[in-house]
C-alpha cells in the first residue's frame, strides 16, 4: 500500500479524534442504544435507529482513522530546507490581485484550504513543488489561469 504523508500535527489530530471516538463517542452511543431498547418496539423507535446510524458512522470512522494511521509516514517540516516540498509553508502573492496568502503543503487527510492547509495533490501544490523564493508559477484553476509569485518558503 502507498504511504500516506502527513505532518506530526496532522497525526496528532487524528490520534486525538480516534481517542475521542473510542473513549467518549462509542460508549455514549452504546448507552443511547441500550436506553432506546428499553422503550420497547424497535421497528418504530426513532431514537434507536438514530443511535444505530451514529454507531455505524463512529465505527466506520474509527476503521478509517486506524487505516490511515497504519499507512502514515510522518514528515517533520522543521528538519527540511531548500526548494518547496511536502511540509513547506509558502507565502504567495497573486500577480493579478496582489493578494497575499500563506499555505502549508500537507497530505490529503489533513488538508483544509480555509485554514491554509493545502493538499499536496492540488494543482497549486503540484505547481509549487520544486520551486523556490522569487519564482513565479502558473496554475490552471476552474476560474482560469492564475500567476503567483513565491515570496517566502519556510519549514516550521
Coordinates of C-alpha atoms in Angstrom, one line a residue:
X1 CA 0.0 0.0 0.0
X2 CA 1.1 3.5 -0.7
X3 CA 2.2 5.5 2.3
X4 CA 0.1 8.5 3.4
X5 CA 2.2 11.6 4.0
X6 CA 1.3 13.8 7.0
X7 CA 2.8 16.2 9.4
X8 CA 3.2 15.5 13.1
X9 CA 0.3 17.9 13.8
X10 CA -1.9 16.0 11.4
X11 CA -1.0 12.7 13.0
X12 CA -1.8 14.2 16.5
X13 CA -5.2 15.5 15.3
X14 CA -6.1 12.0 14.0
X15 CA -4.8 10.4 17.2
X16 CA -7.0 12.8 19.3
X17 CA -10.0 12.2 17.1
X18 CA -9.5 8.4 17.4
X19 CA -9.1 8.6 21.2
X20 CA -12.3 10.7 21.5
X21 CA -14.3 8.3 19.3
X22 CA -13.2 5.3 21.3
X23 CA -13.4 6.7 24.8
X24 CA -16.3 9.2 24.5
X25 CA -18.4 8.8 21.4
X26 CA -18.5 4.9 21.3
X27 CA -19.6 4.5 24.9
X28 CA -22.2 7.3 24.6
X29 CA -23.8 5.7 21.6
X30 CA -23.8 2.3 23.2
X31 CA -25.7 3.8 26.2
X32 CA -28.1 5.5 23.8
X33 CA -28.8 2.2 22.0
X34 CA -29.4 0.5 25.4
X35 CA -31.7 3.3 26.5
X36 CA -33.7 3.2 23.3
X37 CA -34.1 -0.5 23.5
X38 CA -35.8 -0.1 26.9
X39 CA -38.5 2.0 25.2
X40 CA -40.0 -1.1 23.5
X41 CA -40.8 -1.8 19.8
X42 CA -37.6 -1.2 17.9
X43 CA -39.2 -1.1 14.5
X44 CA -40.8 2.3 15.2
X45 CA -38.2 3.7 17.6
X46 CA -36.6 6.7 16.0
X47 CA -34.1 7.1 18.8
X48 CA -32.9 3.5 18.4
X49 CA -32.5 3.9 14.6
X50 CA -30.7 7.3 15.0
X51 CA -28.3 5.8 17.6
X52 CA -27.6 2.8 15.4
X53 CA -26.8 5.1 12.4
X54 CA -24.5 7.1 14.7
X55 CA -22.8 3.9 15.9
X56 CA -22.3 2.8 12.3
X57 CA -20.7 6.2 11.5
X58 CA -18.4 6.1 14.6
X59 CA -17.3 2.5 13.8
X60 CA -16.6 3.4 10.2
X61 CA -14.6 6.5 11.1
X62 CA -12.6 4.5 13.7
X63 CA -11.7 2.0 11.0
X64 CA -10.8 4.8 8.6
X65 CA -8.5 6.6 11.0
X66 CA -6.8 3.3 12.1
X67 CA -6.2 2.5 8.4
X68 CA -4.8 6.0 7.7
X69 CA -2.5 5.9 10.8
X70 CA -1.3 2.4 9.8
X71 CA -0.1 3.8 6.4
X72 CA 1.1 7.2 7.8
X73 CA 4.6 8.5 7.1
X74 CA 5.1 11.4 9.3
X75 CA 7.3 14.2 7.9
X76 CA 8.9 16.7 10.2
X77 CA 8.9 20.0 8.2
X78 CA 11.4 21.6 10.7
X79 CA 14.0 19.2 9.5
X80 CA 13.7 20.2 5.8
X81 CA 15.1 23.0 3.8
X82 CA 15.6 24.0 0.2
X83 CA 13.0 24.2 -2.6
X84 CA 9.3 23.7 -1.9
X85 CA 8.4 20.2 -0.9
X86 CA 5.9 18.5 1.4
X87 CA 5.6 20.4 4.7
X88 CA 6.7 23.7 3.4
X89 CA 4.9 26.8 4.5
X90 CA 4.7 29.1 1.4
X91 CA 3.7 32.7 1.1
X92 CA 2.4 33.7 -2.3
X93 CA 1.3 36.9 -4.0
X94 CA -1.4 36.6 -6.7
X95 CA 0.1 38.7 -9.5
X96 CA -3.3 39.9 -10.7
X97 CA -4.9 40.9 -7.4
X98 CA -1.7 41.5 -5.3
X99 CA -3.4 39.4 -2.6
X100 CA -1.0 37.6 -0.3
X101 CA -1.8 34.1 1.0
X102 CA 0.2 31.6 3.1
X103 CA -0.3 27.9 2.8
X104 CA 1.4 24.8 4.3
X105 CA 1.6 21.9 1.9
X106 CA 0.2 18.8 3.7
X107 CA -1.3 15.4 3.0
X108 CA -4.8 14.8 1.8
X109 CA -6.1 13.7 5.2
X110 CA -5.2 17.0 6.9
X111 CA -5.8 19.4 4.0
X112 CA -8.1 22.3 4.9
X113 CA -7.8 25.2 2.5
X114 CA -9.8 27.5 4.7
X115 CA -7.1 27.2 7.4
X116 CA -4.2 27.4 5.0
X117 CA -3.5 23.7 4.7
X118 CA -3.0 22.9 1.0
X119 CA -3.5 19.4 -0.3
X120 CA -0.2 18.1 -1.9
X121 CA -2.3 16.8 -4.8
X122 CA -3.9 20.1 -5.6
X123 CA -3.0 21.9 -8.8
X124 CA -1.4 24.8 -6.8
X125 CA 0.7 22.5 -4.6
X126 CA 1.8 20.5 -7.7
X127 CA 2.9 23.7 -9.4
X128 CA 4.8 24.9 -6.3
X129 CA 6.8 21.6 -5.7
X130 CA 10.5 22.2 -6.6
X131 CA 10.2 25.9 -6.9
X132 CA 11.9 28.5 -4.6
X133 CA 11.5 32.0 -3.3
X134 CA 11.3 34.6 -6.2
X135 CA 9.9 32.1 -8.7
X136 CA 6.6 32.6 -10.4
X137 CA 4.2 29.7 -11.0
X138 CA 1.2 29.5 -13.4
X139 CA -1.7 27.5 -12.2
X140 CA -4.8 26.4 -14.1
X141 CA -7.8 26.8 -12.0
X142 CA -11.6 26.4 -12.7
X143 CA -11.7 30.2 -12.8
X144 CA -8.8 30.4 -15.4
X145 CA -5.1 30.7 -15.2
X146 CA -3.6 32.4 -12.2
X147 CA 0.0 33.5 -11.7
X148 CA 1.6 33.6 -8.3
X149 CA 5.0 34.8 -7.1
X150 CA 6.6 32.8 -4.3
X151 CA 7.5 35.4 -1.6
X152 CA 8.8 33.1 1.2
X153 CA 9.4 29.4 1.8
X154 CA 9.7 28.2 5.4
X155 CA 9.9 24.9 7.1
X156 CA 8.5 25.2 10.6

